XYZ file of C-alpha atoms in Angstrom:
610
model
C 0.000 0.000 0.000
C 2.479 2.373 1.182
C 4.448 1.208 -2.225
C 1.430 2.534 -4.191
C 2.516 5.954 -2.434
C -0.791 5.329 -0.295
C -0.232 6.246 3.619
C -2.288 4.000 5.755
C -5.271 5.171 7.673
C -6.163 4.670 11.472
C -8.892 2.566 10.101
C -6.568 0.129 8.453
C -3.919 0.536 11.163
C -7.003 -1.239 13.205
C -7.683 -3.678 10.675
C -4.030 -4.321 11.067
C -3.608 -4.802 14.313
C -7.257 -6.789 14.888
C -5.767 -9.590 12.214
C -2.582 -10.126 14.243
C -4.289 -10.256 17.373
C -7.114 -13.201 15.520
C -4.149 -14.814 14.213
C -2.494 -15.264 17.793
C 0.076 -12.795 17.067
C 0.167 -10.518 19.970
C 4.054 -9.816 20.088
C 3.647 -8.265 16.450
C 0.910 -6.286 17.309
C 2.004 -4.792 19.955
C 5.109 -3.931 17.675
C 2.934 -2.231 15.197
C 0.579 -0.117 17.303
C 3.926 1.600 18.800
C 5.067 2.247 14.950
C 1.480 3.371 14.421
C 2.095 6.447 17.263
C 5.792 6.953 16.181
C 4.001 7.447 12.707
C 1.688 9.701 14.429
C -1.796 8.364 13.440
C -4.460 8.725 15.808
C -5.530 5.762 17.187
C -9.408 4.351 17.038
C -11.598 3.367 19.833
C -11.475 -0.170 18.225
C -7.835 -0.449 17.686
C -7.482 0.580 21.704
C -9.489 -1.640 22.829
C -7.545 -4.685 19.899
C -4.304 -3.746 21.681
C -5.552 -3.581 25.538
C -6.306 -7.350 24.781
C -3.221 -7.569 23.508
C -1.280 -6.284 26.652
C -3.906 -8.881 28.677
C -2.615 -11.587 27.071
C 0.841 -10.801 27.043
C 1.111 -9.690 31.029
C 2.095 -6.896 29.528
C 0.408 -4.258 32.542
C 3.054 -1.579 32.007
C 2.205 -1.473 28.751
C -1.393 -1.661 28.894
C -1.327 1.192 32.003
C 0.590 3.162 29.740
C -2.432 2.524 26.853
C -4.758 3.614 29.714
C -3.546 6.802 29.908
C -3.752 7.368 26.667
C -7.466 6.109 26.712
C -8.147 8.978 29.264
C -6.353 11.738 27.283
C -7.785 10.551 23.915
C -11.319 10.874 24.994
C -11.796 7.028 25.133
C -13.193 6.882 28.435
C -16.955 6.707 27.632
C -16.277 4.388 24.717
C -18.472 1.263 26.870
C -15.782 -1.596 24.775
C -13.007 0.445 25.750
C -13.973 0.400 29.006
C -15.153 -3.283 28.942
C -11.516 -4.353 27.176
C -9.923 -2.035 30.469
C -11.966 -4.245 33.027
C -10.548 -7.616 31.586
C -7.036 -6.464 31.264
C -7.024 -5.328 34.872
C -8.917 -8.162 35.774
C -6.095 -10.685 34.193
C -3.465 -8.936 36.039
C -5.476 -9.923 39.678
C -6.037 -6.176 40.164
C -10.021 -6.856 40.533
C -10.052 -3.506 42.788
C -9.472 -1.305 39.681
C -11.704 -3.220 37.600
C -14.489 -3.223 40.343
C -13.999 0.710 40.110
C -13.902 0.876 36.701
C -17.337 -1.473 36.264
C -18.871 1.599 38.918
C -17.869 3.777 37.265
C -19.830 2.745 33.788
C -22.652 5.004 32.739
C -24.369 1.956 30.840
C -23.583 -1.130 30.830
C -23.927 -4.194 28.427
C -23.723 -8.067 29.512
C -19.928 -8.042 28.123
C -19.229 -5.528 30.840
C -21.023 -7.814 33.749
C -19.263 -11.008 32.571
C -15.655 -9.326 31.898
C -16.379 -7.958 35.816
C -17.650 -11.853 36.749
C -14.398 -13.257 35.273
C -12.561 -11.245 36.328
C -13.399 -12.432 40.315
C -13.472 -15.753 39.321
C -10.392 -15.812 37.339
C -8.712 -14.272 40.731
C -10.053 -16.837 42.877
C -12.605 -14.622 44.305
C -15.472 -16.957 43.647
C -17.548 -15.488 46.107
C -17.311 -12.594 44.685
C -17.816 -13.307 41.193
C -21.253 -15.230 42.617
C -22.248 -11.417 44.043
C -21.861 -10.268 40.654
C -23.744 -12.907 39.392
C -26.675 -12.205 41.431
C -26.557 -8.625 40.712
C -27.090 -9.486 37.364
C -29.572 -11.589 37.454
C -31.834 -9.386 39.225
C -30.545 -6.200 37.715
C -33.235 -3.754 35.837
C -33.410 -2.214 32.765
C -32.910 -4.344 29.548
C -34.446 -7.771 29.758
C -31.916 -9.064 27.556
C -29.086 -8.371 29.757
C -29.254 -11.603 31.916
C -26.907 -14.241 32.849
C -25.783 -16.060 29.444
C -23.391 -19.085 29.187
C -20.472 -16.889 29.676
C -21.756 -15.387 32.859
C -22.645 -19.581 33.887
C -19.188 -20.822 32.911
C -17.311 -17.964 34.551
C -19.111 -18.782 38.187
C -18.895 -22.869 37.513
C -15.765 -22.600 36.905
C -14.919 -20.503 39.438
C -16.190 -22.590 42.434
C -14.663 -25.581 40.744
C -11.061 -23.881 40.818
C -11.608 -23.584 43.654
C -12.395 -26.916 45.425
C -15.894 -26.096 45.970
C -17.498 -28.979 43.700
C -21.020 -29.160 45.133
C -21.291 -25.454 44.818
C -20.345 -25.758 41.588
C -22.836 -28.519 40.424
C -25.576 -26.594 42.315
C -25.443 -23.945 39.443
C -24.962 -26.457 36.462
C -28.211 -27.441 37.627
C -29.695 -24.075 38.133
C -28.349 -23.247 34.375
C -30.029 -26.307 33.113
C -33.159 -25.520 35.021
C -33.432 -21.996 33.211
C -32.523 -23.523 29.585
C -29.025 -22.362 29.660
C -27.389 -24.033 26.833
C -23.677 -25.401 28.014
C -20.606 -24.824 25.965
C -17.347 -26.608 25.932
C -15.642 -24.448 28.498
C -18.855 -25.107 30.897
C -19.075 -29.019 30.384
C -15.287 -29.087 30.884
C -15.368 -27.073 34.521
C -18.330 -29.776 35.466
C -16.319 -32.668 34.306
C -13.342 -31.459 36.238
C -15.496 -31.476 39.212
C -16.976 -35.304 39.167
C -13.247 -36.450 38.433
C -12.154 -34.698 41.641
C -15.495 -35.743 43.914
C -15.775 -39.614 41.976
C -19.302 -38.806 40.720
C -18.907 -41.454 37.603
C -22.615 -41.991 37.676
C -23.140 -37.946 37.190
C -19.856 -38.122 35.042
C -21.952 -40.466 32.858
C -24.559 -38.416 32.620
C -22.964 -35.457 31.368
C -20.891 -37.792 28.520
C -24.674 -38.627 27.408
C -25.438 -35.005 27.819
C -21.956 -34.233 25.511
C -23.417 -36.765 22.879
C -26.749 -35.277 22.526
C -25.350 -31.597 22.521
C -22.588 -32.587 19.572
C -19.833 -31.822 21.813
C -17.750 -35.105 21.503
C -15.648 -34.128 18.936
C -14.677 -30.972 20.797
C -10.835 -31.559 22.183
C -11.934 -29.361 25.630
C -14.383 -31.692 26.423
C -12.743 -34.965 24.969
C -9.843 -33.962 27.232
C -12.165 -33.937 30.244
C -13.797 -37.209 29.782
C -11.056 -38.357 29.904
C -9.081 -37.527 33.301
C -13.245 -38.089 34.291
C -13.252 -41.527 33.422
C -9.314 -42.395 34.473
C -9.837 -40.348 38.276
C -13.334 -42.349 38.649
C -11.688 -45.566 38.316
C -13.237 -46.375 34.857
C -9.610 -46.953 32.995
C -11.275 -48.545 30.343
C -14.217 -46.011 29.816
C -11.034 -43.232 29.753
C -9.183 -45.250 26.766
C -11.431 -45.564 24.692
C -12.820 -41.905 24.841
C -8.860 -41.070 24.515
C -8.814 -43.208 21.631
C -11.703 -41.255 19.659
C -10.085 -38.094 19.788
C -8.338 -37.395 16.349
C -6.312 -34.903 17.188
C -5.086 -35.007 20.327
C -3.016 -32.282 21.729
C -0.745 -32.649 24.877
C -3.279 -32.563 27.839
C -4.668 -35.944 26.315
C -1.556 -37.461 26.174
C -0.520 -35.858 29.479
C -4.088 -37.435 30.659
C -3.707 -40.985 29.205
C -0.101 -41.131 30.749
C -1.300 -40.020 34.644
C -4.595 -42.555 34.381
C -2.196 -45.604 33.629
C -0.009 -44.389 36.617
C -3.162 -43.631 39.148
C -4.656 -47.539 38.401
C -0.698 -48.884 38.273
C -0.471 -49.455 35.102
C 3.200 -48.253 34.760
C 3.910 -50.790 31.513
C 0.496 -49.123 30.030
C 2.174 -45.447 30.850
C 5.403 -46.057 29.031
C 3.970 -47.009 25.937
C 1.562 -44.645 25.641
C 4.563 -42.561 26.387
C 6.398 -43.460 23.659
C 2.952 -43.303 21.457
C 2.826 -39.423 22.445
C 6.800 -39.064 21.257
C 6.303 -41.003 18.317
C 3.383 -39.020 17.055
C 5.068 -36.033 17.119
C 4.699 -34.536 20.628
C 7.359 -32.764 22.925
C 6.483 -33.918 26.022
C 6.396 -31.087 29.056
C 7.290 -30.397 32.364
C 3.823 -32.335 33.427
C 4.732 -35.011 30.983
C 7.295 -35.901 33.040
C 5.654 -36.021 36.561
C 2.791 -38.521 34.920
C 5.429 -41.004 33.976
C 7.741 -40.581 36.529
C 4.909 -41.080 38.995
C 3.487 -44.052 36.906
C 7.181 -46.081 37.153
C 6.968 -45.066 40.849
C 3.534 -46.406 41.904
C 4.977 -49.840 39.907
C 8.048 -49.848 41.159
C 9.731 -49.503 37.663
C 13.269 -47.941 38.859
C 15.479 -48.440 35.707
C 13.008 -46.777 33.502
C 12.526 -44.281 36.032
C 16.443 -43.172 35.669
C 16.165 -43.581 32.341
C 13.319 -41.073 31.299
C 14.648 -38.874 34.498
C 17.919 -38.577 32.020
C 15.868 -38.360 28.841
C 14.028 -35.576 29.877
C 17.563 -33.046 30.953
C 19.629 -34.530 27.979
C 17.326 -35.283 25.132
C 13.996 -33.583 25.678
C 15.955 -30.349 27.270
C 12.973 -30.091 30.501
C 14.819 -28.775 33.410
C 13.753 -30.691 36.363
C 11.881 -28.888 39.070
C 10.970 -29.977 42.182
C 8.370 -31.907 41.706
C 10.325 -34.684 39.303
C 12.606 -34.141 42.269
C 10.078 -35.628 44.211
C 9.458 -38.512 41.967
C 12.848 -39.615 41.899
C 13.050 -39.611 45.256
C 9.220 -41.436 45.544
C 10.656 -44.013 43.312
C 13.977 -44.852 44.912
C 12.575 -44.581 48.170
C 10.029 -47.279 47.850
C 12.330 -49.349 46.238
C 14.466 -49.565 49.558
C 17.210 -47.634 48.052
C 16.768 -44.598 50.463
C 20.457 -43.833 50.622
C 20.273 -42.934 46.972
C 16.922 -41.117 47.516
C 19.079 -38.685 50.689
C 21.792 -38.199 47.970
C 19.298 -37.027 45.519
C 18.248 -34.494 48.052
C 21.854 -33.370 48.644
C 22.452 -32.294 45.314
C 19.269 -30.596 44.162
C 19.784 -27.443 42.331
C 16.782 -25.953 44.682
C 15.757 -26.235 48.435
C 13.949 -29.493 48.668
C 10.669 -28.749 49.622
C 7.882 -30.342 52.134
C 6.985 -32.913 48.894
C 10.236 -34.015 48.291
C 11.150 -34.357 52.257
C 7.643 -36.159 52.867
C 8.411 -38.764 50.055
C 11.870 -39.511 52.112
C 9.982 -39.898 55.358
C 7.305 -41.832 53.906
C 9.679 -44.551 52.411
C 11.719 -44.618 55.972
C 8.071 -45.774 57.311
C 7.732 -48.190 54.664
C 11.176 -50.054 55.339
C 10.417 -49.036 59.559
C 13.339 -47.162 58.921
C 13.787 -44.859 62.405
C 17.262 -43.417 62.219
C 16.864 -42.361 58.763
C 13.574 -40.652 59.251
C 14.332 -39.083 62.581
C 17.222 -36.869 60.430
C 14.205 -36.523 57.659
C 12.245 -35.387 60.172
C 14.333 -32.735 62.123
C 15.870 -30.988 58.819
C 11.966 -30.740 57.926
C 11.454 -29.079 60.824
C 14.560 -26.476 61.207
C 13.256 -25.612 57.587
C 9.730 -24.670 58.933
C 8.076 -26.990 56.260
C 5.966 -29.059 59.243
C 2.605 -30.175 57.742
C 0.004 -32.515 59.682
C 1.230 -35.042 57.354
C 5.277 -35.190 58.224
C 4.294 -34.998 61.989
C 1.856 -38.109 61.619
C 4.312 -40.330 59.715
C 7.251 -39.661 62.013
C 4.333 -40.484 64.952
C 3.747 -43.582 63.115
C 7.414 -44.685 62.369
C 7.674 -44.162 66.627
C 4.415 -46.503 66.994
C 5.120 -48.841 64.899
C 8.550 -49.325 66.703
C 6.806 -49.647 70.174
C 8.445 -46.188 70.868
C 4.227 -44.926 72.568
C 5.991 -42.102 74.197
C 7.758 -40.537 71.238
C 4.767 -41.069 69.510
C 2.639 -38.977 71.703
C 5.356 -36.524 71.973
C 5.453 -36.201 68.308
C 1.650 -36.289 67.796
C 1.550 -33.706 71.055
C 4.078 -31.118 69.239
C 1.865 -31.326 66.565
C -1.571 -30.319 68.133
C -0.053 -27.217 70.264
C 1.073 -26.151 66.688
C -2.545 -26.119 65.924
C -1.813 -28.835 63.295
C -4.478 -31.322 63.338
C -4.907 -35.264 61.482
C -7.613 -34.986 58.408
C -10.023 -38.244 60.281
C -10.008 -41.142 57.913
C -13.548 -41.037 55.238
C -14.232 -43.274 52.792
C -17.663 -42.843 50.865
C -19.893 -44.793 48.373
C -21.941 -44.062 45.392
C -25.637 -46.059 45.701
C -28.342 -45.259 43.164
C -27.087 -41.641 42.807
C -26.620 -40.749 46.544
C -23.438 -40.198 48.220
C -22.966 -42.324 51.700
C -19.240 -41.127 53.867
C -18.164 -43.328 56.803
C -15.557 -42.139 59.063
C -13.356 -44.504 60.607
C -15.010 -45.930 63.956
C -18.363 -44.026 63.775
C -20.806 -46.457 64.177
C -24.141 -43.715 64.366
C -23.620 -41.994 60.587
C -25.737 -43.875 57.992
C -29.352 -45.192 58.219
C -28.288 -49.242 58.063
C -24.985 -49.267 59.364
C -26.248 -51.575 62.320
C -26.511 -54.303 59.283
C -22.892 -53.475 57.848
C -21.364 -54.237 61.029
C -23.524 -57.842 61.101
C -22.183 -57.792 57.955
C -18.607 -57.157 58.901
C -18.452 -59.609 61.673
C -19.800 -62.462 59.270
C -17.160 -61.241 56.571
C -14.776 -61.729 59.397
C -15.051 -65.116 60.648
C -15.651 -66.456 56.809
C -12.318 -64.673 56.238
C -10.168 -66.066 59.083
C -11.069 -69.407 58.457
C -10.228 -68.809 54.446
C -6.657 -67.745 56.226
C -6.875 -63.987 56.652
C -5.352 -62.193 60.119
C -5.605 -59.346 61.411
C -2.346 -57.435 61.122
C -2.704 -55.582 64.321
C 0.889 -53.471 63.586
C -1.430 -50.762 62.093
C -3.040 -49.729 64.874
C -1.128 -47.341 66.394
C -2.595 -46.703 69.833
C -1.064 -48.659 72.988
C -4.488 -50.883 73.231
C -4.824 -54.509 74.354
C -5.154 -57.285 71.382
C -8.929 -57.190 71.632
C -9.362 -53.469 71.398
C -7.110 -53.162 68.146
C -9.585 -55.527 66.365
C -12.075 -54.042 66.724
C -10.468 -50.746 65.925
C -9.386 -52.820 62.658
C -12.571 -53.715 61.831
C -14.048 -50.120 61.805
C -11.558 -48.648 59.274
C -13.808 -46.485 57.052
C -13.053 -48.543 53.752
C -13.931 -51.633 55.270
C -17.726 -49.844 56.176
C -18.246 -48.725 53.238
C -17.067 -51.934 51.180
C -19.819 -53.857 53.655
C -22.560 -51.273 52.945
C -21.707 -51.168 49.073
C -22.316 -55.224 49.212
C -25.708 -55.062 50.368
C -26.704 -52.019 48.132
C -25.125 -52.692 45.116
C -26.145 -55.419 42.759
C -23.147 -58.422 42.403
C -22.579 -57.945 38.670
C -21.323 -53.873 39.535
C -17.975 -53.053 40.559
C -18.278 -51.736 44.540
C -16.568 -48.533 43.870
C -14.871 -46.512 47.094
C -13.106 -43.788 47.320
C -11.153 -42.672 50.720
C -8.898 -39.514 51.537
C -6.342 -40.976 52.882
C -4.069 -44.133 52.025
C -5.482 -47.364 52.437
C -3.248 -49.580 55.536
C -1.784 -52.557 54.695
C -4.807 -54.750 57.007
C -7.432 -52.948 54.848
C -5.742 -53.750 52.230
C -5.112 -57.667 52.149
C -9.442 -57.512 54.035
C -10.685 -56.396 50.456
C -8.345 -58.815 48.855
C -9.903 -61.292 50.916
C -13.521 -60.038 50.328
C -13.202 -59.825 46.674
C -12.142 -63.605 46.295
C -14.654 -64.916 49.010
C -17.429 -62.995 47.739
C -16.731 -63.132 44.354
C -16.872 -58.830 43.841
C -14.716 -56.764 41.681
C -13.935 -53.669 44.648
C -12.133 -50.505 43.365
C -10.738 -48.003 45.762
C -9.253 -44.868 45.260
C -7.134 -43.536 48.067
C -5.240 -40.516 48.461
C -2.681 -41.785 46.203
C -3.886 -44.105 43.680
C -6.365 -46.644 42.552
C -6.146 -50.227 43.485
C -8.465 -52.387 41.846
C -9.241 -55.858 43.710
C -10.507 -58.946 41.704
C -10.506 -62.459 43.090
C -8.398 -62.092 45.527
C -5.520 -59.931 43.851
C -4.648 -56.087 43.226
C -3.670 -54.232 40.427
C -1.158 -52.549 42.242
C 0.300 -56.190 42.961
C 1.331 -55.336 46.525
C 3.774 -52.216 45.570
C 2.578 -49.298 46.811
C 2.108 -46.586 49.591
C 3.975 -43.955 48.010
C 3.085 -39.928 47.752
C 0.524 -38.242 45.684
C 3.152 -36.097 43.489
C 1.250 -36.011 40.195
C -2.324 -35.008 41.485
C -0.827 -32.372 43.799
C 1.048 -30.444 41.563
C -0.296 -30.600 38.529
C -2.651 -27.018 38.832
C 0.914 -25.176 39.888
C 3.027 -26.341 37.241
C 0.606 -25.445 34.910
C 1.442 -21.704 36.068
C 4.774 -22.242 37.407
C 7.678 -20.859 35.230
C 10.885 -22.912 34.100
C 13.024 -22.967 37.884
C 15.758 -20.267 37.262
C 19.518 -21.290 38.685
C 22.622 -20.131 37.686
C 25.534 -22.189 36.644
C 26.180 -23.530 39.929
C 22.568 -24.678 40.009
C 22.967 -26.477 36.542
C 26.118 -28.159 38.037
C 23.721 -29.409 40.977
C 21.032 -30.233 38.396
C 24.060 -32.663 36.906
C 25.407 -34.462 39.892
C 21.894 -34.887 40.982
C 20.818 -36.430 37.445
C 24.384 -38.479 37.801
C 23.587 -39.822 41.065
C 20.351 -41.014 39.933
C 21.785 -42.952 37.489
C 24.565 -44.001 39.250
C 22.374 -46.018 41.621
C 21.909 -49.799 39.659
C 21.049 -51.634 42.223
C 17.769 -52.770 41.340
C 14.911 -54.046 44.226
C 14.320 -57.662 44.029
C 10.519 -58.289 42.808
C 10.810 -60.796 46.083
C 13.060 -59.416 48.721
C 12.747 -55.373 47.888
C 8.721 -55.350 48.445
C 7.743 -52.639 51.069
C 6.575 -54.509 54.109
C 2.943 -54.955 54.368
């Protein structure tokens, strides 16, 4: 154009600067719209509010404060989608008290300028707030046609699902569906997210059906979240083959794929589908990497563990961050090789945090391990990382070693530090009702009088088929009697008995529990499922094990740490760790070490003791 001897107007400066931004070239627009002021042309309501989404996208906020000021002095103020494009930049940038101000400060506004305000709450965190919003709008006067629309729904699903608060969350999917809301990708994906993290696979179900009907299934958002649905509600199989009809599958469904194999213990499954993901194509990432290093370490896979730990610094170029740290460390420390796990923390190019430490200390109670895990223990503590769950496992190494009185004395530091144990809950899904048992409650559920009947039955038919008690997991100084019976009310095992009687023989019993199942639990449902001929699937705080006459998927390995679910949501925000040369050094030695260490566990002799 300029060629032709023709000097661009502010009109195609916009059109200019709108393409790039469509096109997902931000960087270059940003480029252009300081040539276009250098050049002096004026710029257009529409090309402000182009390049203020621009500066959102990039965290560019010095920038777009800078384009703000202009906005003032340009007479862009009243322009209501300049205003609306200043509420979500500020609102992307967490600064929801400038974006409140601006939204009050609005002499009309449209429904874009209510959701960018919603979103911009929920998108902090503020869920709460983003619900007061919400409300406001929905009873707001005026135009009839501003009312809550799909983007106002999605923004305050997913807000409370961010945000732990599931049943909240499902409350207003069903309000939306009540009003004739129709759900979009991003809305069905925030519900999804939410019965993979509470176990609702029958409600999971229902919204695949709903997915169907609504021509979503070919959407990758939504294909995506079927998936870690079906893999975190202990329906592997359901997960693979929705995984398998996505055609083109991006990284979160390989990332997906790869942590369901691990969860069930499936490590053999999670390598190959690793080296499906590579062969198609696909760098793996950062969260790549914690999958299948968590996968070998809840199979006990410890040569292919320090073999992808070294694939991923030398040949994919991923600096390690702490939490592949904290799988190596998982993974050697189950294995019985915990002198190799301390070195690994020794030369870490960062301060080990309370994940990495807490996978140390949990192996040391796996091998009973005391004078290891007391020196765990005590640099945990000089280093301020205490959590409820480093105090309890040091308490239990103490117990489990007869040693009562450092156990109290542990368990008592805890409690004046106002840390206190999470109470063991396992719950059960029956004809579309949720039951929780807490360990040794015997008043919670309408019927429980019959589970215990149940329970004692299940007990004698189980002794004489050769199951005992394995009273070392109680960890109270009781007589013999009294740690039976505190055996027999472990929350898994109520819920298990209550899921036989209500749950038709030909369906999996299906439990899910907060924290890790003990060993007696354990080797009870392997029991249960061969006497009474049931298929039982529990999901613990760490993993699924899946029991089926008589045996478990996880074939007796396990007990390790939840790395994978845990830190998934921060390295999906977390930068690249920054170290200097001394760090990379560290980063070395450390990735030397691990591969230094060949002695490989024994499939008989290295099994963690039950």
């Amino acid at each position: 154009m300029e060629m032709e001897g023709l000097e661009p107007n502010p009109v195609t400066w916009t059109s200019l600067l709108s393409a790039h931004s469509r096109c997902g070239q931000q960087a270059v627009a940003l480029r252009l719209f300081g040539d276009m002021k250098m050049r002096g042309v004026g710029a257009t309501g529409e090309a402000v509010a182009v390049i203020l989404s621009v500066c959102a996208d990039l965290d560019a906020f010095d920038e777009a404060k800078a384009i703000h000021g202009y906005v003032v002095t340009g007479g862009f103020q009243d322009y209501m989608f300049v205003k609306n494009s200043l509420i979500c930049m500020y609102g992307k940038h967490g600064n929801t008290e400038d974006a409140k101000f601006l939204f009050s400060k609005m002499k009309s506004r449209n429904l874009v300028s209510w959701n960018s305000l919603i979103s911009c709450f929920a998108d902090a965190g503020l869920c709460d707030e983003a619900f007061e919003v919400f409300l406001q709008l929905e009873k707001s006067e005026g135009d009839p046609m501003v009312r809550p629309n799909v983007i106002s729904w999605s923004a305050v699903i997913g807000g409370f699902a961010s945000k732990g608060r599931g049943e909240e969350s499902l409350e207003l999917f069903r309000r939306m569906q009540q009003v004739r809301v129709m759900t979009n990708s991003v809305t069905i994906s925030s519900v999804l997210s939410v019965c993979a993290e509470l176990a609702t696979l029958g409600l999971g179900r229902e919204i695949h059906g709903h997915v169907i009907r609504g021509l979503m299934d070919e959407n990758i958002l939504v294909g995506n979240g079927l998936v870690n649905m079906y893999t975190k509600c202990g329906s592997l199989k359901n997960g693979r083959l929705v995984f398998d009809r996505i055609q083109d599958r991006d990284l979160i469904s390989w990332n997906s794929m790869i942590a369901g194999y691990g969860m069930h213990g499936f490590g053999e499954n999670a390598l190959i589908t690793f080296d499906e993901m590579v062969k198609a194509g696909l760098k793996p990432d950062g969260i790549t990497f914690v999958a299948v290093l968590s996968s070998c370490s809840h199979a006990g896979l410890v040569a292919e563990g320090r073999r992808l730990f070294d694939q991923m610094i030398r040949e994919f170029r991923v600096p390690p961050q702490m939490e592949h740290y904290a799988c190596m460390v998982d993974l050697l420390g189950r294995a019985g090789l915990l002198q190799e796990a301390s070195e690994i923390l020794k030369m870490m190019p960062m301060e080990p945090n309370a994940c990495v430490w807490g996978a140390l200390l949990n192996s040391c109670r796996m091998y009973k391990n005391t004078e290891v895990a007391e020196a765990t223990a005590s640099r945990i503590f000089s280093l301020k990382l205490e959590t409820t769950g480093s105090y309890m496992l040091l308490s239990n190494i103490y117990a489990a070693s007869g040693r009562w009185e450092d156990s109290a004395r542990v368990r008592m530091s805890a409690k004046t530090k106002g840390l206190k144990k999470s109470p063991g809950q396992s719950w059960v899904e029956v004809k579309k009702k949720i039951y929780m048992f807490s360990a040794g409650n015997s008043s919670m559920q309408q019927g429980l009088e019959e589970v215990f009947v149940i329970l004692e039955d299940l007990g004698m038919r189980m002794e004489s088929e050769g199951y005992i008690p394995d009273k070392s997991f109680v960890l109270q100084d009781v007589d013999e009697e009294e740690k039976k019976q505190i055996l027999n009310g472990h929350s898994e095992k109520l819920a298990i008995a209550f899921g036989h009687v209500n749950i038709p023989s030909n369906m999996p019993i299906r439990v899910m529990k907060n924290l890790r199942v003990c060993g007696d639990c354990h080797n009870w449902t392997k029991f249960f499922s061969k006497i009474m001929r049931r298929e039982v699937i529990v999901r613990d705080g760490r993993r699924f094990h899946h029991f089926i006459d008589g045996y478990c998927s996880c074939k007796d390995y396990w007990g390790g740490i939840a790395v994978f679910s845990k830190v998934v949501g921060v390295m999906k925000t977390a930068g690249s760790v920054k170290v200097g040369a001394a760090a990379d050094a560290r980063t070395a030695a450390a990735s030397a070490a691990i591969l230094r260490s060949r002695q490989e566990p024994n499939d008989a002799s290295k099994q963690p003791p039950q």
